Structures are given as structure tokens and as C-alpha cells.
mmCIF file of C-alpha atoms in Angstrom:
data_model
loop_
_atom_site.group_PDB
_atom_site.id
_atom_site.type_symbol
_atom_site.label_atom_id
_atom_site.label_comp_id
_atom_site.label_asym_id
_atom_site.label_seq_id
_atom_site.Cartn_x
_atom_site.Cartn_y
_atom_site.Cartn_z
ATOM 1 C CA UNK A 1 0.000 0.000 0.000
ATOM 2 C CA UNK A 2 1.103 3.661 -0.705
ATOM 3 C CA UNK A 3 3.594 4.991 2.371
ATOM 4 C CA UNK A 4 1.518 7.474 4.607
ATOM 5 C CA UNK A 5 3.269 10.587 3.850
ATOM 6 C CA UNK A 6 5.516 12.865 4.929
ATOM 7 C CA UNK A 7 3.745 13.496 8.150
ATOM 8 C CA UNK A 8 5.037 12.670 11.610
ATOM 9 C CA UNK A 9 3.198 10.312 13.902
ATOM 10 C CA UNK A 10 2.519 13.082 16.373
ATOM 11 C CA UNK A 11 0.524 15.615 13.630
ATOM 12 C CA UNK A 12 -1.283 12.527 12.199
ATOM 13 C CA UNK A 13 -2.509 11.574 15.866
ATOM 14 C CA UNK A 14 -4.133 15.410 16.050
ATOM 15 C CA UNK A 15 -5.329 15.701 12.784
ATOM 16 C CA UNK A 16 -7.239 12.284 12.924
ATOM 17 C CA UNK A 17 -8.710 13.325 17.021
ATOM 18 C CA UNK A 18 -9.715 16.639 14.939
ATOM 19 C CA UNK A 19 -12.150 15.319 12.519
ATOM 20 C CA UNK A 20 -15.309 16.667 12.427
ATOM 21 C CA UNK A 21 -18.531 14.343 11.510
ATOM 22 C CA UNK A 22 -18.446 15.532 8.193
ATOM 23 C CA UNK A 23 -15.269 14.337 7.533
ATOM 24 C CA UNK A 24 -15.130 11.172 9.646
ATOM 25 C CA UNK A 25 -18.306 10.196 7.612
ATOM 26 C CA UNK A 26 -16.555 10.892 4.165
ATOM 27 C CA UNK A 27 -13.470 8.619 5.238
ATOM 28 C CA UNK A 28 -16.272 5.845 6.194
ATOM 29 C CA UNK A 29 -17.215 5.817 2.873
ATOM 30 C CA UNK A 30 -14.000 5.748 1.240
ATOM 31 C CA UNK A 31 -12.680 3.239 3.693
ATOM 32 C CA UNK A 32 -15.659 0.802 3.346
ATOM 33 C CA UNK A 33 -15.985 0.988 -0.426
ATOM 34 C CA UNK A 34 -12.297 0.694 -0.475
ATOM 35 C CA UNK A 35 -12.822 -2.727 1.494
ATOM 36 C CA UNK A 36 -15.743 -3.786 -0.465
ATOM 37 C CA UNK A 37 -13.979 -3.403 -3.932
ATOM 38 C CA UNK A 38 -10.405 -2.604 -3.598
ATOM 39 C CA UNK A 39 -11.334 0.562 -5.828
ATOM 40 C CA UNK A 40 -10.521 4.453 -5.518
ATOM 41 C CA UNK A 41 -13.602 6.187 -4.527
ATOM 42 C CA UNK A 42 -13.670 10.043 -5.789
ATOM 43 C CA UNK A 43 -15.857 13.197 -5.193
ATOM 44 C CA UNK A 44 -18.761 12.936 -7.399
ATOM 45 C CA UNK A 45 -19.940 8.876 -6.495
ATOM 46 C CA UNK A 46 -19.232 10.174 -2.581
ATOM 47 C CA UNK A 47 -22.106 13.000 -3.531
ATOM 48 C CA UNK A 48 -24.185 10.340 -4.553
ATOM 49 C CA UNK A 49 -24.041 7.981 -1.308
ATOM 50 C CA UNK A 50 -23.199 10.057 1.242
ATOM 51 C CA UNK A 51 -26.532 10.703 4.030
ATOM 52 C CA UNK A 52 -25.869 14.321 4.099
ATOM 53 C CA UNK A 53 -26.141 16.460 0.674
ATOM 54 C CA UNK A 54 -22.654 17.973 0.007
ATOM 55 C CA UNK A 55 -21.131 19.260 -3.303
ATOM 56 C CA UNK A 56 -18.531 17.640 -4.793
ATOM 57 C CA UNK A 57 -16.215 20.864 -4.228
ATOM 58 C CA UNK A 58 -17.052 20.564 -0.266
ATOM 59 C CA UNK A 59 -15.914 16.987 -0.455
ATOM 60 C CA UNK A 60 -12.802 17.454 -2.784
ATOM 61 C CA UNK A 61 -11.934 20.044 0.529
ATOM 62 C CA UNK A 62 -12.632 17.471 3.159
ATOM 63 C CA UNK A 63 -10.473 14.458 1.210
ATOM 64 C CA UNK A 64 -7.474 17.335 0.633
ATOM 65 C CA UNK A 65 -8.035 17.430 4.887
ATOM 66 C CA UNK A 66 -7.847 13.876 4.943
ATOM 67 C CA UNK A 67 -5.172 13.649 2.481
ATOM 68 C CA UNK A 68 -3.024 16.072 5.136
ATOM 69 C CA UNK A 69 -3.597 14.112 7.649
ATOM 70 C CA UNK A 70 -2.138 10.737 6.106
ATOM 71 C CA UNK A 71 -5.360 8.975 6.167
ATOM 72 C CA UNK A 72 -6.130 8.750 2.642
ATOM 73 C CA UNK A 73 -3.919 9.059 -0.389
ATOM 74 C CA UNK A 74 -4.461 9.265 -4.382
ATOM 75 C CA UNK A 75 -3.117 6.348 -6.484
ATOM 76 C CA UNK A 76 -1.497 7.639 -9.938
ATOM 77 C CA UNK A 77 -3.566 6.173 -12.192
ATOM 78 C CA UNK A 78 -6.775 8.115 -10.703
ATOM 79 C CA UNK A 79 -8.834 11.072 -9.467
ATOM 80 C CA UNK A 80 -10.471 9.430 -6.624
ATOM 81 C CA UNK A 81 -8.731 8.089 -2.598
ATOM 82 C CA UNK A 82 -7.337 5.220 -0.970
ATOM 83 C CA UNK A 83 -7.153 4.643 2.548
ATOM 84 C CA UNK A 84 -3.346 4.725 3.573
ATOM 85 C CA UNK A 85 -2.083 1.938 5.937
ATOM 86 C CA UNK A 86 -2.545 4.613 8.867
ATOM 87 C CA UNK A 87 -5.831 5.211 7.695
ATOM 88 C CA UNK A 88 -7.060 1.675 7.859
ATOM 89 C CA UNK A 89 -5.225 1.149 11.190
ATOM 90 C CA UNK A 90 -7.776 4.657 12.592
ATOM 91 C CA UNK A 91 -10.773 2.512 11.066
ATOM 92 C CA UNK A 92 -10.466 -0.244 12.564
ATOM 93 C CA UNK A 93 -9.128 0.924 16.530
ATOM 94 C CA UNK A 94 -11.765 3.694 16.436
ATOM 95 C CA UNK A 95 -14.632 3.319 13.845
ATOM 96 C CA UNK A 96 -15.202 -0.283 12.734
ATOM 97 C CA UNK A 97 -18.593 -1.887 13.798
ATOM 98 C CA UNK A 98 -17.573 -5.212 14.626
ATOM 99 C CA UNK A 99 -20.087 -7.875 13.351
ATOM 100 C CA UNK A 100 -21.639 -10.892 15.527
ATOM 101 C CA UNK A 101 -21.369 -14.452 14.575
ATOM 102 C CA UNK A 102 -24.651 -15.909 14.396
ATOM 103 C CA UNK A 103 -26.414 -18.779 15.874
ATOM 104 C CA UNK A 104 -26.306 -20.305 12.370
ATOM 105 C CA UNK A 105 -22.640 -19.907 11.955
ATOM 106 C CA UNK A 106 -22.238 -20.565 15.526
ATOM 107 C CA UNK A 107 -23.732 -24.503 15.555
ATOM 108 C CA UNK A 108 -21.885 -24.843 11.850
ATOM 109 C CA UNK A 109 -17.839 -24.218 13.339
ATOM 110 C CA UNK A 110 -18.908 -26.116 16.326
ATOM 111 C CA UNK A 111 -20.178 -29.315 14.394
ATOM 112 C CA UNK A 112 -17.449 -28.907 11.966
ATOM 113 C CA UNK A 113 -14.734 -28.382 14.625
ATOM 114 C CA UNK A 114 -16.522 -31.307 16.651
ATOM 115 C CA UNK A 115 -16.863 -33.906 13.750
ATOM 116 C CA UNK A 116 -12.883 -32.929 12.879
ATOM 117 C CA UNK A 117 -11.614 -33.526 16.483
ATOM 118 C CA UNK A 118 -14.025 -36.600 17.104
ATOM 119 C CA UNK A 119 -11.655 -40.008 16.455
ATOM 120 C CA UNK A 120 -8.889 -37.935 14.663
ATOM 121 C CA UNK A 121 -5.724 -36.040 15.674
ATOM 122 C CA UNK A 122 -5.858 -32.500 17.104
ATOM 123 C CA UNK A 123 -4.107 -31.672 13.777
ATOM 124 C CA UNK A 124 -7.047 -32.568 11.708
ATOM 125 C CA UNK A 125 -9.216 -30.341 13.900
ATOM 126 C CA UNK A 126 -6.771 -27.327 13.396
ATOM 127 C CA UNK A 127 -6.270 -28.060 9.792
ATOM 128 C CA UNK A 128 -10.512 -28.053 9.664
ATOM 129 C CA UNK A 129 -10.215 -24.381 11.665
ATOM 130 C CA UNK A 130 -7.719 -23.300 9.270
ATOM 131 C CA UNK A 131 -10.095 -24.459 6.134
ATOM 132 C CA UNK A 132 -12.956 -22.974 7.629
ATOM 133 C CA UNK A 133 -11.832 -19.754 7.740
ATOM 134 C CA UNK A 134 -9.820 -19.157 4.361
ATOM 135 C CA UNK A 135 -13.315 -20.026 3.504
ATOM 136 C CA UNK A 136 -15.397 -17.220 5.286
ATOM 137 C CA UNK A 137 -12.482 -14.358 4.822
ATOM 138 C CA UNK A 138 -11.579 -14.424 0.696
ATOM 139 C CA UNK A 139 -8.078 -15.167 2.317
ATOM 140 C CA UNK A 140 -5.382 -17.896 3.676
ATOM 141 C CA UNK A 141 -6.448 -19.248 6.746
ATOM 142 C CA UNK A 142 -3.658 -20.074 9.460
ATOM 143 C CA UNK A 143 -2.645 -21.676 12.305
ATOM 144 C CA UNK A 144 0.333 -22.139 14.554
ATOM 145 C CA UNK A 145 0.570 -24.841 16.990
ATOM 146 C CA UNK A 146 3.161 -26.851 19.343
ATOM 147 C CA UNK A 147 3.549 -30.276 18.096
ATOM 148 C CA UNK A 148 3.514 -31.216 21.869
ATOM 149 C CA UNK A 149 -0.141 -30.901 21.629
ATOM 150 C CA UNK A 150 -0.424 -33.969 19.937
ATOM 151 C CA UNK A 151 -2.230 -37.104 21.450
ATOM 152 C CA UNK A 152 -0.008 -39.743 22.151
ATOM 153 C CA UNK A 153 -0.241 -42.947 21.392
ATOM 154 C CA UNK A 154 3.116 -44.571 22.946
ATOM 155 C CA UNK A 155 6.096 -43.541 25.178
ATOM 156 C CA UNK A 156 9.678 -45.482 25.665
ATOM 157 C CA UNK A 157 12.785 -44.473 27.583
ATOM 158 C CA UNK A 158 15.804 -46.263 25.908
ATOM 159 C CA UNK A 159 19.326 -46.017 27.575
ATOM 160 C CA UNK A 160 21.809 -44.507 25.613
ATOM 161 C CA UNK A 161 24.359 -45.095 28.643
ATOM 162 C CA UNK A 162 24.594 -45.192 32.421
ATOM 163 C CA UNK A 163 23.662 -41.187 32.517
ATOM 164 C CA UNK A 164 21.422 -40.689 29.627
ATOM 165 C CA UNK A 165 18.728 -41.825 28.151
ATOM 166 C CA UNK A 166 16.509 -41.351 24.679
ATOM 167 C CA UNK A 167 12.542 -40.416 25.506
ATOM 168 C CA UNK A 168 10.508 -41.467 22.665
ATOM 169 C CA UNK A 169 7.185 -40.351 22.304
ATOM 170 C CA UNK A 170 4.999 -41.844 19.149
ATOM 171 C CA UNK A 171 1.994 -39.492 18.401
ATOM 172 C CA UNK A 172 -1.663 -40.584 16.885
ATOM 173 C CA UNK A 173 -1.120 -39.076 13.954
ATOM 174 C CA UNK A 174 2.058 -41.031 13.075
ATOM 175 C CA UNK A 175 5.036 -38.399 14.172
ATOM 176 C CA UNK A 176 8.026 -39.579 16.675
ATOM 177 C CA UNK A 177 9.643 -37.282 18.516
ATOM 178 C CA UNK A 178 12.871 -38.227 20.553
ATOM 179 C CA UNK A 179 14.552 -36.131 23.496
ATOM 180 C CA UNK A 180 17.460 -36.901 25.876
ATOM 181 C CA UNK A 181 16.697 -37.328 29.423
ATOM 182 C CA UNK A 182 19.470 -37.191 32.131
ATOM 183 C CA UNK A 183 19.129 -40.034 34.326
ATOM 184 C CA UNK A 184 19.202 -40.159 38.143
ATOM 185 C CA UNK A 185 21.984 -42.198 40.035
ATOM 186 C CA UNK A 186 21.428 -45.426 41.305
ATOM 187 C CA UNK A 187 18.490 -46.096 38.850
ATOM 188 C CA UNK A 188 17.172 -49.390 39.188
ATOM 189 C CA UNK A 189 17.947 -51.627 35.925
ATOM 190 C CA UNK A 190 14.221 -52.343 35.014
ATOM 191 C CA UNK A 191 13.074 -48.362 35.958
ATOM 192 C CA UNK A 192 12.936 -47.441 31.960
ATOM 193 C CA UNK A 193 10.734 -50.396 31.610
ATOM 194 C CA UNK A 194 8.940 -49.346 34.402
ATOM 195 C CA UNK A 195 8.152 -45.748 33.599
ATOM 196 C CA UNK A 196 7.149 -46.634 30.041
ATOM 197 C CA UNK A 197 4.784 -49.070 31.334
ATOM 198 C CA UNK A 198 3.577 -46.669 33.744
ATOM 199 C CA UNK A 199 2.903 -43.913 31.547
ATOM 200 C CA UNK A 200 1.811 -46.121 28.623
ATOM 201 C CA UNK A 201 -1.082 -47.534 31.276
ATOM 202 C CA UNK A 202 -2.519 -43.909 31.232
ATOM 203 C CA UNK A 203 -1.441 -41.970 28.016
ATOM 204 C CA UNK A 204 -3.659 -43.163 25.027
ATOM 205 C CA UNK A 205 -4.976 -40.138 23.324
ATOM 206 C CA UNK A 206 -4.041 -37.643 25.823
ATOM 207 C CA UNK A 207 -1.429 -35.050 25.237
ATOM 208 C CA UNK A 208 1.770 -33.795 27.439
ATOM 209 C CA UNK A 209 -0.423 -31.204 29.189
ATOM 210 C CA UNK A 210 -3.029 -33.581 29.468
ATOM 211 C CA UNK A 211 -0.643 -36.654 31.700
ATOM 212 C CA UNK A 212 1.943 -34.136 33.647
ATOM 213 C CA UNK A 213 -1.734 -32.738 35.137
ATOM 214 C CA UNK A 214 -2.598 -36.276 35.537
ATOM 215 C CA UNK A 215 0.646 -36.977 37.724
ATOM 216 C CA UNK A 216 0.747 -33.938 39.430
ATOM 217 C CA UNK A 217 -3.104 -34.109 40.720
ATOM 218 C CA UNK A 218 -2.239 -38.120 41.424
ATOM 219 C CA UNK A 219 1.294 -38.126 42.905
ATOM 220 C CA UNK A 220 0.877 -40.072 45.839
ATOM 221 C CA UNK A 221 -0.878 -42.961 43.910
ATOM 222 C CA UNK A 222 2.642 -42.571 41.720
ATOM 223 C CA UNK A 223 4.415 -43.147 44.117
ATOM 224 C CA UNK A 224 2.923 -45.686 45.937
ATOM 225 C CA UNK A 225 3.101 -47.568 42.735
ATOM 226 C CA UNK A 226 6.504 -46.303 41.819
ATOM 227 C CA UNK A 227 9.884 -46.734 43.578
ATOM 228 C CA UNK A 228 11.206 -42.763 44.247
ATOM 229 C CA UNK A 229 13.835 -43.219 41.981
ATOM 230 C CA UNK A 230 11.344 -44.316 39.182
ATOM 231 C CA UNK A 231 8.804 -41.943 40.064
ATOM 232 C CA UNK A 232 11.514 -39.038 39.243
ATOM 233 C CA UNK A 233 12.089 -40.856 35.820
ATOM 234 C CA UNK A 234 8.505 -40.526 34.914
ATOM 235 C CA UNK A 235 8.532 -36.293 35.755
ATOM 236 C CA UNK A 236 12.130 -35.888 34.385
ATOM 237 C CA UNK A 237 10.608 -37.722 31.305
ATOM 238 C CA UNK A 238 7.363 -35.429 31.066
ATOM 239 C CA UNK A 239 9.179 -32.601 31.502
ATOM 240 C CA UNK A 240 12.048 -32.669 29.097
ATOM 241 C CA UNK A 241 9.751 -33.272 26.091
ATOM 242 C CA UNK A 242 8.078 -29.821 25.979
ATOM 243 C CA UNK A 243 10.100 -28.925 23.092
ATOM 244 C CA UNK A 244 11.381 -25.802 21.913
ATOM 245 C CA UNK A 245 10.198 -22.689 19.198
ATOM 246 C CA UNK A 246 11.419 -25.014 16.347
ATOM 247 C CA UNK A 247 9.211 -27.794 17.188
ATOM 248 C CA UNK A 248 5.586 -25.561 16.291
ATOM 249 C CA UNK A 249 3.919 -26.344 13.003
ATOM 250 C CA UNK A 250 2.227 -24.187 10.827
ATOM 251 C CA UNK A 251 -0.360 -25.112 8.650
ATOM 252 C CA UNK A 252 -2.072 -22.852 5.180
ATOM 253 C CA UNK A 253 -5.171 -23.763 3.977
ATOM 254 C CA UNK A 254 -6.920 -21.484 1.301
ATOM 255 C CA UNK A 255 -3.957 -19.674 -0.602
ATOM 256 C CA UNK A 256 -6.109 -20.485 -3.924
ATOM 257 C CA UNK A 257 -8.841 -17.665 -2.544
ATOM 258 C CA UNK A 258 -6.287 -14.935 -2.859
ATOM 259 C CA UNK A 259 -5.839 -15.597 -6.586
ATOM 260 C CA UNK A 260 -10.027 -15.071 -7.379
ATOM 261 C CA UNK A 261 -10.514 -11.351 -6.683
ATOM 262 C CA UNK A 262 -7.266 -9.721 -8.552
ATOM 263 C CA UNK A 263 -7.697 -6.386 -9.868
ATOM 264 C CA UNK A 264 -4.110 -5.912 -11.704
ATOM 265 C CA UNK A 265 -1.089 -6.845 -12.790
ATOM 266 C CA UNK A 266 0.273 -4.870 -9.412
ATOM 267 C CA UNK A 267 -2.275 -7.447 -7.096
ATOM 268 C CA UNK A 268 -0.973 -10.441 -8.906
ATOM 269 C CA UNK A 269 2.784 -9.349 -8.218
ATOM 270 C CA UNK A 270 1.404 -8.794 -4.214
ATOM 271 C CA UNK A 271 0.016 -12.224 -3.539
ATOM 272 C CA UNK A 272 3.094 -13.552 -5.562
ATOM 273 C CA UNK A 273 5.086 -11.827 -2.694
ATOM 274 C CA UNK A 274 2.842 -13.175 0.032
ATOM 275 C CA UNK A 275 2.674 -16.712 -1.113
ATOM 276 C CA UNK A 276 6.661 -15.627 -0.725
ATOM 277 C CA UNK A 277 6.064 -15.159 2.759
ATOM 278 C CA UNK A 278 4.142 -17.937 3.495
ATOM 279 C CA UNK A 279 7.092 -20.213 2.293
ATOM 280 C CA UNK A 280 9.019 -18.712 4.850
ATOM 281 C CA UNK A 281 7.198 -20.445 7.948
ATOM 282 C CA UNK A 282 10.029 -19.175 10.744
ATOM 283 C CA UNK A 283 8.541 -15.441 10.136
ATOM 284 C CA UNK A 284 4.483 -16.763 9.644
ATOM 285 C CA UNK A 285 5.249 -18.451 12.956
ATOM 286 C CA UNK A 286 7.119 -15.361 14.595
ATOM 287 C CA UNK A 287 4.107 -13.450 13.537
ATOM 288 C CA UNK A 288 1.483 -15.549 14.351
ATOM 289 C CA UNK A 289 3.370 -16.275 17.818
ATOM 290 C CA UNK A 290 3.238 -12.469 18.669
ATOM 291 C CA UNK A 291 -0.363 -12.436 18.868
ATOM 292 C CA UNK A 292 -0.363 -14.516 22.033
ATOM 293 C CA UNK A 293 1.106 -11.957 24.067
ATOM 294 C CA UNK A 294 -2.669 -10.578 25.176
ATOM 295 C CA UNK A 295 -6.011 -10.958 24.977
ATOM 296 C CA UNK A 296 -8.375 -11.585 22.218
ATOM 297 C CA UNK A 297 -8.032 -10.488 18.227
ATOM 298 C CA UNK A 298 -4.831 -8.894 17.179
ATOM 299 C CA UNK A 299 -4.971 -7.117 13.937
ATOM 300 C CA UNK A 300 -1.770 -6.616 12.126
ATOM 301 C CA UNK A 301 -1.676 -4.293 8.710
ATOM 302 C CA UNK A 302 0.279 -4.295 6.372
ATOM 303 C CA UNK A 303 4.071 -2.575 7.022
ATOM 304 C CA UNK A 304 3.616 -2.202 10.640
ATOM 305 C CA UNK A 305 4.916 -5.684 10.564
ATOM 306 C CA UNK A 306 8.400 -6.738 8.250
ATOM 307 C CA UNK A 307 6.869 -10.212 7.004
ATOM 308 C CA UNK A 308 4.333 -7.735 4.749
ATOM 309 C CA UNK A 309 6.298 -4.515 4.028
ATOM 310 C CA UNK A 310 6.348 -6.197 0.369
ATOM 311 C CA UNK A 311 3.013 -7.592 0.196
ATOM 312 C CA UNK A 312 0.774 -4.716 1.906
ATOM 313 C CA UNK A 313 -1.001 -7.639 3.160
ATOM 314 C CA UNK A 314 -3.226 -8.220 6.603
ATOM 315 C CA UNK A 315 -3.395 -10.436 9.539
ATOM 316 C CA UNK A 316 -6.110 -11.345 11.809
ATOM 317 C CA UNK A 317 -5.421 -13.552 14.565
ATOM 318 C CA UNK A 318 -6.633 -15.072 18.165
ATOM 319 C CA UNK A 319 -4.786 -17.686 20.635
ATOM 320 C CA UNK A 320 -6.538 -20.540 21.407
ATOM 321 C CA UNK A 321 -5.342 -22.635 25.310
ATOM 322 C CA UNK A 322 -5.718 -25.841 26.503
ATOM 323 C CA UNK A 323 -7.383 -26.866 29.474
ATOM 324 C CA UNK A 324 -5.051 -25.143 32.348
ATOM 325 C CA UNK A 325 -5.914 -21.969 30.078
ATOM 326 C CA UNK A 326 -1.870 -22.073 28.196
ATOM 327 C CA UNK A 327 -2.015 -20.342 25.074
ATOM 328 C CA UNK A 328 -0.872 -23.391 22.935
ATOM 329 C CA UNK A 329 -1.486 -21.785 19.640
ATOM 330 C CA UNK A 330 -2.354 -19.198 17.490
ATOM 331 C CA UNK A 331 -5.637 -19.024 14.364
ATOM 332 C CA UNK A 332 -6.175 -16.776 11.785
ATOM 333 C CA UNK A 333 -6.503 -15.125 8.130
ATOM 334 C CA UNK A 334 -4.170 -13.885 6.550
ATOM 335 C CA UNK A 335 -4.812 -11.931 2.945
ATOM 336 C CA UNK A 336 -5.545 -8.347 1.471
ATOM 337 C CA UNK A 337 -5.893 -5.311 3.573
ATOM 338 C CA UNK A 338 -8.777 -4.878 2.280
ATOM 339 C CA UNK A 339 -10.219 -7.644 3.859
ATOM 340 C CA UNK A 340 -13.944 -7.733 5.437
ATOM 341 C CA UNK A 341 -12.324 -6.906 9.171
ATOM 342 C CA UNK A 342 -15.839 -6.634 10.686
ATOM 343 C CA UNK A 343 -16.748 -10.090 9.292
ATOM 344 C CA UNK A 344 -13.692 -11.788 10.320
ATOM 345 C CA UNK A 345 -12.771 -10.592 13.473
ATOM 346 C CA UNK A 346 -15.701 -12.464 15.654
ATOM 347 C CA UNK A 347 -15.082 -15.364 13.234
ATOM 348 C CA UNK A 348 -11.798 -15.608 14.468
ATOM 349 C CA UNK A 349 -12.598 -14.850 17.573
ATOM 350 C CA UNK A 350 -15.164 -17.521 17.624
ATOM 351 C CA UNK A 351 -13.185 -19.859 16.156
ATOM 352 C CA UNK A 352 -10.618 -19.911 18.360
ATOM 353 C CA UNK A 353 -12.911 -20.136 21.641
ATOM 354 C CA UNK A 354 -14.440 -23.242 19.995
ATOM 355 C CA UNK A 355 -10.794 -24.612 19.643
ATOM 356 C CA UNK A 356 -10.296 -23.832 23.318
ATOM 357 C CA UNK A 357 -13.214 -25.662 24.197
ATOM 358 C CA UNK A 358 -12.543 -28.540 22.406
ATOM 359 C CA UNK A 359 -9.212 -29.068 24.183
ATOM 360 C CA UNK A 360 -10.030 -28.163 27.624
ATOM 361 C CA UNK A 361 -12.856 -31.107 27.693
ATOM 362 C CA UNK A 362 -10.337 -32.994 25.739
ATOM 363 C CA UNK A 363 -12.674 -33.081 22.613
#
């Protein structure tokens, strides 16, 4: 999207707290059109839909305002305004009328997110999220998860040598994962055997979070069961496979929607760029992984985040926790700016509380 201007931060902040009615109404317009077309809107079709009867002179003068104040700016190839990045970012903090999901749409990513989580891996249900909303949004849909959320399906601690040993934990949907485990001293000889037994007594489609709660809210029956020694193998176990950054997953579903609505050869050369960026997974991931740090939707536009400073392109996203309420992962949409923010917000909002759900009963 065209830069903002040569205005500093500070004047733009006054100007926009400065707007009169008039003009706040006029850059509703432009804004909304702008979203529902991806066209420039100029003076003489505002006349026309505008709810208050104003020359096209008097609005020419309110868009030059707007123009000073880095909300709006004038592609080269016509007469009429674009919302500037800034300009989209003041729509959507401080005018946007967010939209409601209805009951309709409501029971539909519930039964969807259900049937997908029902006798499959949490995987499929994510990748059914993910699918679901590339659907509703014209864009890609994405998530961002920790492939320690799996469900398990086996655990084994092989010895490696007196100190160390290899934990190896098979999921449902087919993926091994192995970490090294230091071992106590003095460990009985048949402990490994032991703690895989143990574990594998009580882990069938559960995941990580899902057992150390078990243990820790049933200790005492471990250890009754369990020598000490053994019993410390089992938690040393649970706890070194929470793995690190590199072991979250990212799946795209949707990228094909971005391709339907192109307007030029300049939109075709952006979602080449973004399709760019979602090859690059570390920085989708960093992205995606900086909307867990609060509450709720994050909305990220365009060059106020590196991964689109090519692409001019939009993020909306929501975490989603498991059942001790940790954020384990991040939904969303990625696509356009000008996509239908009032639309997809709740949706991913929704979306993402349904997720929650799902993994705090443990589906």
C-alpha cells in the first residue's frame, strides 16, 4: 500500500482526534468501499451515497483534509482516494462496527470443529479451523501450533548409557519425537521399563499437558506404585519433552482464494510476494506467535509488521489454550488489507474459543 506521507506520527494523531462528523463520515465511505472493492472512490460517487447532501467541491476540501492528515492518499492512475495503511489502522481501533457471529454460523464451526476432532488427531481439527476460515475471509487461513499438543499414542525411555537416556514419544497421527533425558543415580535396571509401562497404562490419546496434570493431581498414587527413583524418571521424562520454538507447526489452507478477486497486474505481483512469505514459515510463525502476548483479536496491517512490508497484506489472529488456560497456539486469516475486518474478526474470535473448548474437555 502507498507509504503514509511525509507526516510525523505526532501531527497525524491530532489531525485524525480533529475530525469533524463531516469528515469522519466521508473517510467511512471511502474506507468501506475501499474494502468492499479494492477501488478508488472520488468526489462525485461520494455526492451520490453520502446521508448528508454535500457538493462535490465541499468533499474534494474534506479528502485534501484527509489527504493532510495521512489517512487517505491518491493512487497515480486516478482522481479518486485510498485509505493509507494509517488510515485503515484509525478505522479499525476507532470506527469499525464489529459484526456478531450468528447462531447459524455458531452450531456450523462447532459441528465442523466437533466432527474434525471426534476419532482424529488434534491436527485434523486445526487443519478443519484453518479451512474454515480461508473459507469465510476471501483469504489464507492459518494456524500455529506446538507439536507437543499432539495425542499420544506410545512412550519409551531407551538407555543410551549409564547417565542418559533417549525419551521417545509416538503421536496418533504417526510423528516420533525423541529427546534426551538425564538419568538419576542409582536407577534401578528395570526403571525405563517401568516408567514406560507406567505412563503407557494412562497416556492413550491424551497429550503432554493432558498426563503431567494427571501426575501432578495423582502423585501419591505414583508413588505408591513407583519406587522414588522411578517416580523421578517418569517427571524428568514429562518434563524434558516440551520442546522448543522449532518444534511448532504451521499449517495454510486457502492460498487459492487470494488468486479469485485480482484487480491488476500490481495485485498479482502482491500475492506472488505473500505466497513468498508464506514459504518462509520461521517469520508466519514469529508473527502468528506475537499475537499470544494478550487478549483476544490482534490485527496486524500491512508494514507495521516486516513479514508484509512487500506484500501490503493483513493479519487477523486469536490464541486458542488448553485446558489449564496455556495459550498453545495461534488461528487466523491472513490476505488483502482490504479484507472484510468486521466479518472476520468475531469469526476468528469464535473460532478460536471453539478450539479452546474442544481441548479443555479434551474433545
Amino acid at each position: 500500500m502507498h507509504p503514509t506521507g511525509p507526516f510525523s506520527h505526532l501531527s497525524e494523531t491530532r489531525a485524525i482526534a480533529e475530525l469533524n462528523d463531516r469528515s469522519r463520515e466521508i473517510f467511512r465511505q471511502i474506507v468501506e468501499s475501499y474494502l468492499m472493492t479494492g477501488e478508488p472512490v472520488g468526489s462525485r460517487h461520494l455526492s451520490r451515497i453520502l446521508p448528508m447532501t454535500l457538493s462535490p467541491a465541499s468533499i474534494r476540501n474534506v479528502m485534501a483534509d484527509l489527504e493532510a492528515a495521512g489517512l487517505i492518499f491518491a493512487p497515480h492512475t486516478s482522481a479518486g482516494r485510498l485509505p493509507t495503511e494509517t488510515g485503515l489502522r484509525f478505522f479499525v481501533d476507532a470506527m469499525m462496527e464489529i459484526g456478531d457471529v450468528t447462531s447459524e454460523e455458531r452450531s456450523r464451526i462447532e459441528a465442523q470443529m466437533r466432527a474434525a476432532a471426534s476419532g482424529h488427531t488434534l491436527e485434523t481439527a486445526l487443519a478443519e479451523a484453518s479451512a474454515l476460515l480461508s473459507g469465510v475471509s476471501r483469504g489464507a487461513g492459518v494456524v500455529v501450533t506446538s507439536k507437543s499438543n499432539a495425542r499420544l499414542r506410545h512412550i519409551e525411555f531407551v538407555r543410551l548409557d549409564p547417565t542418559r537416556a533417549l525419551v521417545v514419544l509416538v503421536s496418533e497421527d504417526g510423528s516420533v519425537e525423541n529427546r534426551l533425558l538425564d538419568l538419576p543415580a542409582g536407577l534401578p535396571a528395570g526403571a525405563l521399563v517401568e516408567a514406560g509401562n507406567f505412563l503407557n497404562a494412562r497416556i492413550q490419546g491424551k497429550t503432554l499437558g493432558d498426563i503431567k496434570r494427571e501426575i501432578q493431581t495423582r502423585r501419591e498414587d505414583m508413588e505408591r506404585e513407583l519406587d522414588v527413583l522411578t517416580a523421578r524418571l517418569v517427571e524428568a521424562g514429562l518434563a524434558t519433552t516440551v520442546g522448543p520454538a522449532d518444534s511448532r507447526q504451521l499449517i495454510v489452507r486457502g492460498q487459492a482464494n487470494l488468486l479469485d478477486d485480482l484487480k491488476a497486474a500490481e495485485d498479482l505481483e502482491r500475492i506472488r510476494l505473500l505466497f513468498s512469505d508464506l514459504e518462509t514459515q520461521t517469520d508466519v510463525i514469529d508473527l502468528l506467535s506475537r499475537a499470544e502476548g494478550g487478549e483476544g483479536v490482534r490485527i496486524f496491517i500491512g508494514s507495521e509488521n516486516k513479514l508484509f512490508s512487500l506484500s501490503g497484506s493483513s493479519m487477523i489472529a486469536a490464541p486458542f489454550r488448553d485446558g489449564s488456560q496455556k495459550i498453545v497456539g495461534v488461528l487466523g486469516v491472513i490476505g488483502p488489507t482490504r479484507l472484510n475486518y468486521a466479518r472476520i474478526v468475531p469469526m476468528v474470535d469464535y473460532t478460536a474459543k471453539v478450539i479452546t473448548r474442544i481441548l479443555e474437555r479434551g474433545r
